[in-house]
mmCIF file of N, CA and C in Angstrom:
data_model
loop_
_atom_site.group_PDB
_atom_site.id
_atom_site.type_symbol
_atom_site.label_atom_id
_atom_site.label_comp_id
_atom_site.label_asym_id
_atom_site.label_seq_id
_atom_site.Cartn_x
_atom_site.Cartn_y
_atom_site.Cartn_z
ATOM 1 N N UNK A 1 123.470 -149.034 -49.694
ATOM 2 C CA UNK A 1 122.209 -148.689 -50.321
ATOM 3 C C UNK A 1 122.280 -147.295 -50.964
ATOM 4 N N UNK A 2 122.866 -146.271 -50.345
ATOM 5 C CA UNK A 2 123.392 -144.967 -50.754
ATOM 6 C C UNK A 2 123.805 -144.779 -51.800
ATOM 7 N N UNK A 3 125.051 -145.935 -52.169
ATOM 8 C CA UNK A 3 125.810 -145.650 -53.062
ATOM 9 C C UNK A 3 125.567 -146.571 -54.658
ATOM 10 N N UNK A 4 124.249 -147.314 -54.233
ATOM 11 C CA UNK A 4 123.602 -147.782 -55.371
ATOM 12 C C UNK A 4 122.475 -146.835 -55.756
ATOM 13 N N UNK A 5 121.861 -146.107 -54.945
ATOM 14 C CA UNK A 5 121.152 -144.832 -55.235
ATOM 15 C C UNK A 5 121.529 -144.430 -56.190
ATOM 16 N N UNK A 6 122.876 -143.441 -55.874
ATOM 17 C CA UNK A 6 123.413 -142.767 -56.407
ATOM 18 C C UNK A 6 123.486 -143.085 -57.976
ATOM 19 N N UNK A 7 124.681 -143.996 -57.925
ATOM 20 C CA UNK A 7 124.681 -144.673 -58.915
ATOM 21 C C UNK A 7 123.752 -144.762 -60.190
ATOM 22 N N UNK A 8 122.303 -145.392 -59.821
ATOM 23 C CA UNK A 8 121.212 -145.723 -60.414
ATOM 24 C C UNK A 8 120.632 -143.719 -60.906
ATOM 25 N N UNK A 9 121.153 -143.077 -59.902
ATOM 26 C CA UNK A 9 120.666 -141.566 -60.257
ATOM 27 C C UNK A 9 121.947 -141.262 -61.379
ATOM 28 N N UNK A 10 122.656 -141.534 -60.922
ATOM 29 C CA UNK A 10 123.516 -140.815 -62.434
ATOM 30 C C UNK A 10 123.249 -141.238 -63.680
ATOM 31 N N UNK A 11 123.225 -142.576 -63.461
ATOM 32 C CA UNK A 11 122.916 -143.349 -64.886
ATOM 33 C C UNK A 11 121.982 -143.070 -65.434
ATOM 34 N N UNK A 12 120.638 -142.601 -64.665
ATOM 35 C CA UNK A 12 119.603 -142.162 -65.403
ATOM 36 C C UNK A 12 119.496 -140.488 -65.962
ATOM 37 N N UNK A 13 120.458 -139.911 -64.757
ATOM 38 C CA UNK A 13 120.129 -138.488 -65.644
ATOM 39 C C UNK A 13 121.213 -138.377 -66.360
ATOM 40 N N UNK A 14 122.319 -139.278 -66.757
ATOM 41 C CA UNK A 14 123.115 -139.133 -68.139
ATOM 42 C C UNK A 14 122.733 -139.766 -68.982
ATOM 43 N N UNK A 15 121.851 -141.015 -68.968
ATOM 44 C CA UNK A 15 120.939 -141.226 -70.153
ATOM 45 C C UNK A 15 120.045 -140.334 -70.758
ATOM 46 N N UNK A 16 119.461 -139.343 -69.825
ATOM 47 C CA UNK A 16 118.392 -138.136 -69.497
ATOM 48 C C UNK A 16 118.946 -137.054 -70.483
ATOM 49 N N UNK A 17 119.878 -136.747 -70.087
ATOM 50 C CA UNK A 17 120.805 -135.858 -70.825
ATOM 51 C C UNK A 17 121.192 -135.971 -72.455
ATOM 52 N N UNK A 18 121.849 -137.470 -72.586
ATOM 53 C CA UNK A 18 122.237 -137.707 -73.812
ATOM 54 C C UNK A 18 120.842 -137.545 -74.901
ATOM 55 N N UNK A 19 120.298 -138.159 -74.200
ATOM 56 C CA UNK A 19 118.515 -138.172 -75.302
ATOM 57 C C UNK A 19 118.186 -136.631 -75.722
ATOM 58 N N UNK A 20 118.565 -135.699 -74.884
ATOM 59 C CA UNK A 20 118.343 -134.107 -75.237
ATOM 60 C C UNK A 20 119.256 -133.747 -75.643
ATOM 61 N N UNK A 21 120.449 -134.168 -76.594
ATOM 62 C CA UNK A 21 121.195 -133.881 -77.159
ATOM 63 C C UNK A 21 121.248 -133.603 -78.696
ATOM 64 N N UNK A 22 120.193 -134.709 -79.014
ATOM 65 C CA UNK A 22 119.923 -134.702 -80.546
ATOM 66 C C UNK A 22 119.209 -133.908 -81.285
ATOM 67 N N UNK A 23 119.288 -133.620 -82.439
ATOM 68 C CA UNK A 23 119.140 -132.649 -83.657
ATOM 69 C C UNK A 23 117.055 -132.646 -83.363
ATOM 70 N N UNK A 24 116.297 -131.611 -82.739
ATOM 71 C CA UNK A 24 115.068 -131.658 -82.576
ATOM 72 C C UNK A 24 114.620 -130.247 -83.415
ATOM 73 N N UNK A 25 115.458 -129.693 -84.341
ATOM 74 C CA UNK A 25 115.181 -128.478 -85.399
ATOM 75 C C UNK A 25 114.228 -129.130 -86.739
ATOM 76 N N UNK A 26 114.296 -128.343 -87.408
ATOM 77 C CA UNK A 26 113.456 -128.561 -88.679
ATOM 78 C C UNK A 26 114.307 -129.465 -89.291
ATOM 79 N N UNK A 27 115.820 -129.506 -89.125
ATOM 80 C CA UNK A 27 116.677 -130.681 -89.738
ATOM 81 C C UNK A 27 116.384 -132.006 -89.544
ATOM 82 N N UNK A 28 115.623 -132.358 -88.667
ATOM 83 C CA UNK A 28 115.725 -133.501 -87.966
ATOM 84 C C UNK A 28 114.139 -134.118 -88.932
ATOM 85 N N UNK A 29 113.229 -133.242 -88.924
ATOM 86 C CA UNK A 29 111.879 -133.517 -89.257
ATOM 87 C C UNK A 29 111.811 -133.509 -91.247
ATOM 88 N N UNK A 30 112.575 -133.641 -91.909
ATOM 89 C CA UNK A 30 112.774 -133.302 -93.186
ATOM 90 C C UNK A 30 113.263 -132.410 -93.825
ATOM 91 N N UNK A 31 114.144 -131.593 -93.131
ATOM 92 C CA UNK A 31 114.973 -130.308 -93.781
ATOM 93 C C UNK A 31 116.002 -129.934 -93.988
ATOM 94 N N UNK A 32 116.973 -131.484 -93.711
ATOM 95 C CA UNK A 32 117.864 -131.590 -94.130
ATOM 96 C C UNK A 32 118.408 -132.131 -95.508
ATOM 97 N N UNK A 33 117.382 -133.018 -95.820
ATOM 98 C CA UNK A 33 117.047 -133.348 -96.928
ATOM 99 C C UNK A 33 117.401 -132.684 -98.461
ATOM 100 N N UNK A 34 117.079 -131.040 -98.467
ATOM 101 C CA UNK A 34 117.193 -130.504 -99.604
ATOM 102 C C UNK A 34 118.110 -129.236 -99.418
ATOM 103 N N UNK A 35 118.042 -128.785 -100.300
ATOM 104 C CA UNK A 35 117.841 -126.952 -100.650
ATOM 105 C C UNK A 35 116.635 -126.134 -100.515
ATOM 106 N N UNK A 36 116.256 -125.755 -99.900
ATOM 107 C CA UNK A 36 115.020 -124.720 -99.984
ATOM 108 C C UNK A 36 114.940 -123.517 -100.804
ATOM 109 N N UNK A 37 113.933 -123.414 -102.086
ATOM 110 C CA UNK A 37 113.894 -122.019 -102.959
ATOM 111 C C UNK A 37 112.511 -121.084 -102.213
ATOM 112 N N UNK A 38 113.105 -119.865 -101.837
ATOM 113 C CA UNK A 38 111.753 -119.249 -101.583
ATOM 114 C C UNK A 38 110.886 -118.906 -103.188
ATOM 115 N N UNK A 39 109.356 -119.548 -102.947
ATOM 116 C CA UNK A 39 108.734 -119.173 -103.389
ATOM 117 C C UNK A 39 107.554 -118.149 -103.354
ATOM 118 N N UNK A 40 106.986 -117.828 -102.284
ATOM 119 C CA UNK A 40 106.391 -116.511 -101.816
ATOM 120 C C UNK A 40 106.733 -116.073 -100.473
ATOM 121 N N UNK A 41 106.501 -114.679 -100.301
ATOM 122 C CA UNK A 41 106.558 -114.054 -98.856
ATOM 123 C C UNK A 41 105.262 -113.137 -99.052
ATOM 124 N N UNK A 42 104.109 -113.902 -97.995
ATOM 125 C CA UNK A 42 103.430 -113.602 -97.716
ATOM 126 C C UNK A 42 101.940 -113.005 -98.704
ATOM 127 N N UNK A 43 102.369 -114.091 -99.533
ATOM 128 C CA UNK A 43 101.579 -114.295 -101.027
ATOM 129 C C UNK A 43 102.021 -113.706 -102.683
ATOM 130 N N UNK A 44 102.975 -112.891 -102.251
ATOM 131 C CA UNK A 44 103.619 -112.170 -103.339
ATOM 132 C C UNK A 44 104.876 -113.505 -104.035
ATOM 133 N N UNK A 45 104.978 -113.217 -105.034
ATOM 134 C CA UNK A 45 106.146 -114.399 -105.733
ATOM 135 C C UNK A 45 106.985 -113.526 -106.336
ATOM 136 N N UNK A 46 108.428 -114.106 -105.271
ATOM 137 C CA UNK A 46 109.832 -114.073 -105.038
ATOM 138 C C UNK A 46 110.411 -114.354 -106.296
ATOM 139 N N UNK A 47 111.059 -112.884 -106.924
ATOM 140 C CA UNK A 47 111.680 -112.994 -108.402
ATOM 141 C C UNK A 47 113.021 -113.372 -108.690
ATOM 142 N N UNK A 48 113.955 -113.042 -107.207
ATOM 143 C CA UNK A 48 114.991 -113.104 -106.781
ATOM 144 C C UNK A 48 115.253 -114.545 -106.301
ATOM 145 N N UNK A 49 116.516 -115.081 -106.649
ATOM 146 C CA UNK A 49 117.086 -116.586 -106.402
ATOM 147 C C UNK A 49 117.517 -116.463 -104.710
ATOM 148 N N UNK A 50 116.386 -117.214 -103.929
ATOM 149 C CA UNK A 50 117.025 -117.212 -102.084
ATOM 150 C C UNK A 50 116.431 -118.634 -101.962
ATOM 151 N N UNK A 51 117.803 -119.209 -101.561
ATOM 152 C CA UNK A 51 117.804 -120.344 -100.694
ATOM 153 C C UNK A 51 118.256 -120.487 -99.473
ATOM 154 N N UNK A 52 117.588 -121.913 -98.879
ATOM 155 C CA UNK A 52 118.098 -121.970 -97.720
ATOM 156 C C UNK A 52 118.265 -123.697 -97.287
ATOM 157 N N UNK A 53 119.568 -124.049 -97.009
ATOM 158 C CA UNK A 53 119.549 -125.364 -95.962
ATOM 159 C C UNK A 53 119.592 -125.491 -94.987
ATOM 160 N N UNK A 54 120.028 -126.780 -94.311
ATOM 161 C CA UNK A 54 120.156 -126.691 -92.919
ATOM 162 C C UNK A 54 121.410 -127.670 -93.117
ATOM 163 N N UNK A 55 122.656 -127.299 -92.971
ATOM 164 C CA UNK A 55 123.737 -128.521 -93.357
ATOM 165 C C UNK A 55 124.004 -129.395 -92.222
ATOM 166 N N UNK A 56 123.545 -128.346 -91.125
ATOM 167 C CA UNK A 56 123.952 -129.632 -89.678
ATOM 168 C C UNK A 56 122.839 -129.457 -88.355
ATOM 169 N N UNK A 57 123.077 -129.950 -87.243
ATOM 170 C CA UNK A 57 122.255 -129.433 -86.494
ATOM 171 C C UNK A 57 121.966 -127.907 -85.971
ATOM 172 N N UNK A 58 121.291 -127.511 -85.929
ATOM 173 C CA UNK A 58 120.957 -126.223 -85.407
ATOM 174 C C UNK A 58 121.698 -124.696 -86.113
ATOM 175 N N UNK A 59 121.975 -125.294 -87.727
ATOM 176 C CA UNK A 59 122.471 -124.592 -88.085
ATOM 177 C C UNK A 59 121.630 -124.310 -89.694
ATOM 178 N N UNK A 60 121.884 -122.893 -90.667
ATOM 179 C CA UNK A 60 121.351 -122.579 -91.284
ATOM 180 C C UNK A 60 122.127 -121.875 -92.179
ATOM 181 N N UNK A 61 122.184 -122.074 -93.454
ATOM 182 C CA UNK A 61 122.875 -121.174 -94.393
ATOM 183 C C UNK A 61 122.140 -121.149 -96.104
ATOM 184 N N UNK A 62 122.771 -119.865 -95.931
ATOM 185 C CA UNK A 62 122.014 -120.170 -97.476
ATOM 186 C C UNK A 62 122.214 -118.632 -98.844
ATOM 187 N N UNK A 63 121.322 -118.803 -99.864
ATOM 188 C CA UNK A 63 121.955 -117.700 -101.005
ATOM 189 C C UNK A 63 120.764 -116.459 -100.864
ATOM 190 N N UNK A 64 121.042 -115.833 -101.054
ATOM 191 C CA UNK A 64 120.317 -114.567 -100.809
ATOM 192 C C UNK A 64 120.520 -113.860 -102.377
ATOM 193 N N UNK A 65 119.922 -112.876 -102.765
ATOM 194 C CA UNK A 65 119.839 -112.248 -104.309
ATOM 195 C C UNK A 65 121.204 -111.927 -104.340
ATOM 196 N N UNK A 66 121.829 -111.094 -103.102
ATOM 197 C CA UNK A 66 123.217 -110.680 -103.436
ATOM 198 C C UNK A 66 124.119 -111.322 -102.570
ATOM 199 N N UNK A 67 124.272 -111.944 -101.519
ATOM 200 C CA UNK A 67 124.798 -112.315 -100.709
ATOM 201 C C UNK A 67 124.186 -113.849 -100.067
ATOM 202 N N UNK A 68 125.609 -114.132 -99.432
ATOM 203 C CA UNK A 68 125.414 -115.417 -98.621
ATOM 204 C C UNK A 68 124.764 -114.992 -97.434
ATOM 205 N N UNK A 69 123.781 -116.041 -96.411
ATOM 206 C CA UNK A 69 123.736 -115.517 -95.449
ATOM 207 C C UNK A 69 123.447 -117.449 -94.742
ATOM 208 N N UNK A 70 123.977 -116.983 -93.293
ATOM 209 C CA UNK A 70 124.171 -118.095 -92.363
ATOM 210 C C UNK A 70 123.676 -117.640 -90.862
ATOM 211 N N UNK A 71 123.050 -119.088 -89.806
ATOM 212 C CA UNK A 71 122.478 -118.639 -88.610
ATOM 213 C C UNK A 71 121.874 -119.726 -87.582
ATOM 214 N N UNK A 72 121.740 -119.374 -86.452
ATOM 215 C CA UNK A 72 121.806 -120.695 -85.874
ATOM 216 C C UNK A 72 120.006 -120.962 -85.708
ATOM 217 N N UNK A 73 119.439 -122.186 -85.993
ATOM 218 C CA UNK A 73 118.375 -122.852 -85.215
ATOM 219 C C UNK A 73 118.186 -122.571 -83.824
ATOM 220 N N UNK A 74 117.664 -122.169 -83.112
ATOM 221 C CA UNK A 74 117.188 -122.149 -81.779
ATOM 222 C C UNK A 74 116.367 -123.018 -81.260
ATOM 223 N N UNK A 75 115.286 -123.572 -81.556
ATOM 224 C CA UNK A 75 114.076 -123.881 -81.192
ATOM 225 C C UNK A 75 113.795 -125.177 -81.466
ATOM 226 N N UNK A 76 113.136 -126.274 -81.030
ATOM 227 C CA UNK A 76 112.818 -127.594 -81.587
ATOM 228 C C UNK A 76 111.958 -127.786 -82.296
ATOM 229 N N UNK A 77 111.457 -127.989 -83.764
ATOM 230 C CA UNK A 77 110.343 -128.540 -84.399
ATOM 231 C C UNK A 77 109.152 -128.687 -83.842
ATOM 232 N N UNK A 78 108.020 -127.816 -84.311
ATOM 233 C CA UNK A 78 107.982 -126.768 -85.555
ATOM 234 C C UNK A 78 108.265 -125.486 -85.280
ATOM 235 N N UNK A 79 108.703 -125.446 -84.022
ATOM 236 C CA UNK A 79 108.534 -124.198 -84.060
ATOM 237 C C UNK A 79 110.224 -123.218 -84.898
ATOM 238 N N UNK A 80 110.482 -122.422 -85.116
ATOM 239 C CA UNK A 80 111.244 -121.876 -86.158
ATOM 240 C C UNK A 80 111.510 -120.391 -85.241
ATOM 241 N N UNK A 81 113.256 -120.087 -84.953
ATOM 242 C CA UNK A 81 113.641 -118.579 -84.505
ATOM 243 C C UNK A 81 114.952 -118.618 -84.761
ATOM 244 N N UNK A 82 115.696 -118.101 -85.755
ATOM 245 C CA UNK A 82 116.632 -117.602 -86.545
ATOM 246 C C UNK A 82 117.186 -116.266 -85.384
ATOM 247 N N UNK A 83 118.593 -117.238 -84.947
ATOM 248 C CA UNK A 83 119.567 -116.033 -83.947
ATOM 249 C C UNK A 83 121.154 -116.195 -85.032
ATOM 250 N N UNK A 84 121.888 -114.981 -84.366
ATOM 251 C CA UNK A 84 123.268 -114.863 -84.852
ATOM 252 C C UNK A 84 122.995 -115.404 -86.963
ATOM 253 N N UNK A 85 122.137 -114.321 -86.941
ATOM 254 C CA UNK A 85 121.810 -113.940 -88.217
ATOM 255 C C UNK A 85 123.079 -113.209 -89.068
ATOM 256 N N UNK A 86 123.791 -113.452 -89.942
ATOM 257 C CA UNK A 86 124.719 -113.033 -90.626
ATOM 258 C C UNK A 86 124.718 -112.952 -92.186
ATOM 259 N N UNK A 87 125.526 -112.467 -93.024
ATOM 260 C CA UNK A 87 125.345 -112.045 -94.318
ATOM 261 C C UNK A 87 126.554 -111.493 -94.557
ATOM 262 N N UNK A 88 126.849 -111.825 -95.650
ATOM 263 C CA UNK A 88 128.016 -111.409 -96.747
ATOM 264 C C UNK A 88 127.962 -109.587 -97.090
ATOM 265 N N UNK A 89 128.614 -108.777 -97.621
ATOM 266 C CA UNK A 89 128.132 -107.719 -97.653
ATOM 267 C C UNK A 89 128.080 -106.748 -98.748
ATOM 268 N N UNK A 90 127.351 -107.464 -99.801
ATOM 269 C CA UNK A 90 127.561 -107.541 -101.285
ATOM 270 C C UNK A 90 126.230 -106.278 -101.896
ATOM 271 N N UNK A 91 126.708 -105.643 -102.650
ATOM 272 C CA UNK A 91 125.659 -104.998 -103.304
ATOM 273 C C UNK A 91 125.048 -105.536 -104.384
ATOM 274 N N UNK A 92 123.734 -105.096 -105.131
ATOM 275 C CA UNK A 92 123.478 -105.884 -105.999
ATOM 276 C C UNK A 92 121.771 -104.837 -106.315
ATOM 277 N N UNK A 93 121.039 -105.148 -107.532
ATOM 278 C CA UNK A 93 120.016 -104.311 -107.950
ATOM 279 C C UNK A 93 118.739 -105.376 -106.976
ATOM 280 N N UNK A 94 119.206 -106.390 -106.364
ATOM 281 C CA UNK A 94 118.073 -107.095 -105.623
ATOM 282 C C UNK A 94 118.534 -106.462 -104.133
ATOM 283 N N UNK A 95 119.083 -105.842 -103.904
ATOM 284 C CA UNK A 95 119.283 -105.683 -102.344
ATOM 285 C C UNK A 95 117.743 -104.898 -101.370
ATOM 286 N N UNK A 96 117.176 -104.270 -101.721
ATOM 287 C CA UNK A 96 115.802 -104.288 -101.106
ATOM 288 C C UNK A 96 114.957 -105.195 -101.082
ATOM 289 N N UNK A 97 114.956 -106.206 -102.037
ATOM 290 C CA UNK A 97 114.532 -107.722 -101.934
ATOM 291 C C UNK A 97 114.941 -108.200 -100.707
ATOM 292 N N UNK A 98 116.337 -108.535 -100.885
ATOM 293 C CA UNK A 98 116.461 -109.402 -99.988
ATOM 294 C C UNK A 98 116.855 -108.989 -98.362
ATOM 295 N N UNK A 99 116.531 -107.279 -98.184
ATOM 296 C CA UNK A 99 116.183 -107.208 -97.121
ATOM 297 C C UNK A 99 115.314 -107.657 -96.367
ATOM 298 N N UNK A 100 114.056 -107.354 -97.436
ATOM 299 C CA UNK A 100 112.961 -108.011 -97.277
ATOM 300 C C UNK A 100 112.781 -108.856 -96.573
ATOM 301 N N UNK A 101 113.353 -109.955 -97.553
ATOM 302 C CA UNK A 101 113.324 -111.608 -97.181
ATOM 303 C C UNK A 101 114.067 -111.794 -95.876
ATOM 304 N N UNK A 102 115.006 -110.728 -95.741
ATOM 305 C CA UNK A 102 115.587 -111.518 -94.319
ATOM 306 C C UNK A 102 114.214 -110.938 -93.102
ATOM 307 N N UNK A 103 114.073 -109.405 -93.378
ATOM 308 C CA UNK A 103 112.960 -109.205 -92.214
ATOM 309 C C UNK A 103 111.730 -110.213 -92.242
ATOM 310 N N UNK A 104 111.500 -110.619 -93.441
ATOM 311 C CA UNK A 104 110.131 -111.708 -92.974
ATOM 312 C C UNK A 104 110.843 -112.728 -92.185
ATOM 313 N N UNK A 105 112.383 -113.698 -92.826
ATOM 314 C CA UNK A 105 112.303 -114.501 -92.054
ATOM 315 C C UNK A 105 113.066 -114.657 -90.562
ATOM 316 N N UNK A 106 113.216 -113.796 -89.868
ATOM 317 C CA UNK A 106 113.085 -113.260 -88.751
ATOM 318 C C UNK A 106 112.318 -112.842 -87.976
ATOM 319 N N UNK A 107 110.912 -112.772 -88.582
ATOM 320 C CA UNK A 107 109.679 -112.875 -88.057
ATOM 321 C C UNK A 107 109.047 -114.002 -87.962
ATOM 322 N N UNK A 108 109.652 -114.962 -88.601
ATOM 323 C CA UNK A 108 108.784 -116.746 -88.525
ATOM 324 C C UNK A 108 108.752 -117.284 -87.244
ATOM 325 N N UNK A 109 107.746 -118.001 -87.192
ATOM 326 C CA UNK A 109 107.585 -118.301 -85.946
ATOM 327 C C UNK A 109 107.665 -120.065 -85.564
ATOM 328 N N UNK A 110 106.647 -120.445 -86.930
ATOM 329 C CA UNK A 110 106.435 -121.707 -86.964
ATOM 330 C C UNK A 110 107.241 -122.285 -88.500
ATOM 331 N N UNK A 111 107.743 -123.252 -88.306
ATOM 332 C CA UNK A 111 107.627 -124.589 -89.609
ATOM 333 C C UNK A 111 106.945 -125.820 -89.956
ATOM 334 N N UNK A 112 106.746 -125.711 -91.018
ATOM 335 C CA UNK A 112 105.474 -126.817 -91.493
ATOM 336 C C UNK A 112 106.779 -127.267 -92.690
ATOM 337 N N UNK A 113 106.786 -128.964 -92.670
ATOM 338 C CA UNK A 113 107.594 -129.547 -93.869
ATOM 339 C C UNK A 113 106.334 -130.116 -94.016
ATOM 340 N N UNK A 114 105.714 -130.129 -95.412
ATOM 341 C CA UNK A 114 105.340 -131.249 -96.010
ATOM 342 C C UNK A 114 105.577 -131.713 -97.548
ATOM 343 N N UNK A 115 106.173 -132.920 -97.696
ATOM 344 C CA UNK A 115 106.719 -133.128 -98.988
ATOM 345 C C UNK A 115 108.034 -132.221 -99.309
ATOM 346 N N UNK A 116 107.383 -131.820 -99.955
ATOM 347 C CA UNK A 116 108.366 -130.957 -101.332
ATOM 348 C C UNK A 116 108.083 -129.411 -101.046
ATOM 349 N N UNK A 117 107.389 -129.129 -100.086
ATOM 350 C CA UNK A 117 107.224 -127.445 -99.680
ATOM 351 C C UNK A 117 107.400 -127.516 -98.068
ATOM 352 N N UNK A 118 108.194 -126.344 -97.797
ATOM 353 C CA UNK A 118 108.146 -126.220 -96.638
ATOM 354 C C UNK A 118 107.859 -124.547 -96.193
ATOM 355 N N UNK A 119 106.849 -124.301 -95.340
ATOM 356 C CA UNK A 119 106.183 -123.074 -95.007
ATOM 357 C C UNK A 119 106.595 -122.574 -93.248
ATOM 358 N N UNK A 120 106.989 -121.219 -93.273
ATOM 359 C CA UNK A 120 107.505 -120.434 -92.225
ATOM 360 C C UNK A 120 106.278 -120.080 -92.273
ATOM 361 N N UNK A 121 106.179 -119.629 -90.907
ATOM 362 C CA UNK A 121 104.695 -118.965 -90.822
ATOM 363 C C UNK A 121 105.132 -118.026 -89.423
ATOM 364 N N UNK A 122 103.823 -117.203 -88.823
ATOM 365 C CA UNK A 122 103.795 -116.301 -87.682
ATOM 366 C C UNK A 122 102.667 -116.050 -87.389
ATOM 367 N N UNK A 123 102.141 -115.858 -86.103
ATOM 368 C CA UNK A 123 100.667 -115.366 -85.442
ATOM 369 C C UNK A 123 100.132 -114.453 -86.314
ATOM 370 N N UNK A 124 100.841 -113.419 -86.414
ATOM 371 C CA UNK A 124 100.618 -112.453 -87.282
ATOM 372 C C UNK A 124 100.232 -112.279 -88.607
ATOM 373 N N UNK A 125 100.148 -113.239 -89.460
ATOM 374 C CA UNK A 125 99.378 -113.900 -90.858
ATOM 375 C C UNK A 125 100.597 -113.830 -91.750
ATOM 376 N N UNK A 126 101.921 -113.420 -91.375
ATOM 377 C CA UNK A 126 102.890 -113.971 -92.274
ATOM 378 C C UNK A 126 103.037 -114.748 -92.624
ATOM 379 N N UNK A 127 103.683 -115.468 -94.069
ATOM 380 C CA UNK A 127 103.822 -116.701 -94.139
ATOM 381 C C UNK A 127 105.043 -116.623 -95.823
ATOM 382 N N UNK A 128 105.606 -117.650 -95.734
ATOM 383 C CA UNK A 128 106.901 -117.666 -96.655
ATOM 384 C C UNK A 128 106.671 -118.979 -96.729
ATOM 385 N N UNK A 129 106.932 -119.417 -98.302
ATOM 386 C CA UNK A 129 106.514 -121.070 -98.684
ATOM 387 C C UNK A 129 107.713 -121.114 -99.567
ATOM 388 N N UNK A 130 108.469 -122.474 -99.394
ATOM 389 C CA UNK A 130 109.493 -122.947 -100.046
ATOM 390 C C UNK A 130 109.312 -123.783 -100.689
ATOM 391 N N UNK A 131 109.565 -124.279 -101.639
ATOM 392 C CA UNK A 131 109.975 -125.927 -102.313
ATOM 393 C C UNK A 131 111.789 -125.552 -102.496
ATOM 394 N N UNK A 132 111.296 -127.784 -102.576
ATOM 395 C CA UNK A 132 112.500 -127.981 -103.024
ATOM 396 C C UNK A 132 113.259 -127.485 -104.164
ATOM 397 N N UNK A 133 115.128 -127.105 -104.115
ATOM 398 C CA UNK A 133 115.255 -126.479 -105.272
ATOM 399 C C UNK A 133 115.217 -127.780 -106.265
ATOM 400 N N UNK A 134 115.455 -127.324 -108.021
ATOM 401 C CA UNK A 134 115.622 -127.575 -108.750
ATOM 402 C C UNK A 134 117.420 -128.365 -108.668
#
């Protein structure tokens, strides 16, 4: 009887397990789908070319005014927290831009996909709205 216990317990918490394995980021909910162009941070409109995908699970890369930059997903849908944040180390006449853009989106908190725009947001009344690129 013990050893059908058992049994019946493994099987369920490695089924248990496998099910929490899968892609539960913004990739999973429609954001893998495209390219993302920022179009505002925090109501102002973004003059500088910054994108962003998601090419796999829990992962993030994308073009910045002067540089590449790449980073991991943390969090499961909607909610949105950008760790092991990285960047190319390129100069360029947009580089206070896209400081910018990285400090807002390091402050996001939440993601909203709908359609063809997708919006970072924060408690704090930040907010950064994307569409799809061109």
């Amino acid at each position: 009887m013990k050893k059908t216990y058992f049994l019946m317990l493994a099987m369920l918490c490695t089924g248990t397990l496998s099910a929490c394995t899968g892609d539960e980021t913004l990739r999973a909910y429609g954001g893998s789908s495209a390219t993302w162009q920022l179009r505002e941070v925090d109501g102002d409109a973004v003059s500088a070319v910054t994108r962003l995908s998601f090419p796999r699970p829990g992962a993030l890369t994308g073009e910045l005014p002067c540089n590449q930059v790449t980073g991991q997903l943390t969090t499961p849908y909607p909610w949105f927290e950008v760790e092991n944040l990285a960047t190319t180390r390129m100069v360029c006449s947009a580089l206070q831009e896209e400081t910018d853009v990285l400090a807002a989106l390091q402050a996001m908190e939440i993601v909203e996909i709908k359609g063809t725009v997708m919006i970072l947001s924060n408690e704090a009344g930040r907010e950064m709205i994307f569409t799809i690129a061109d």
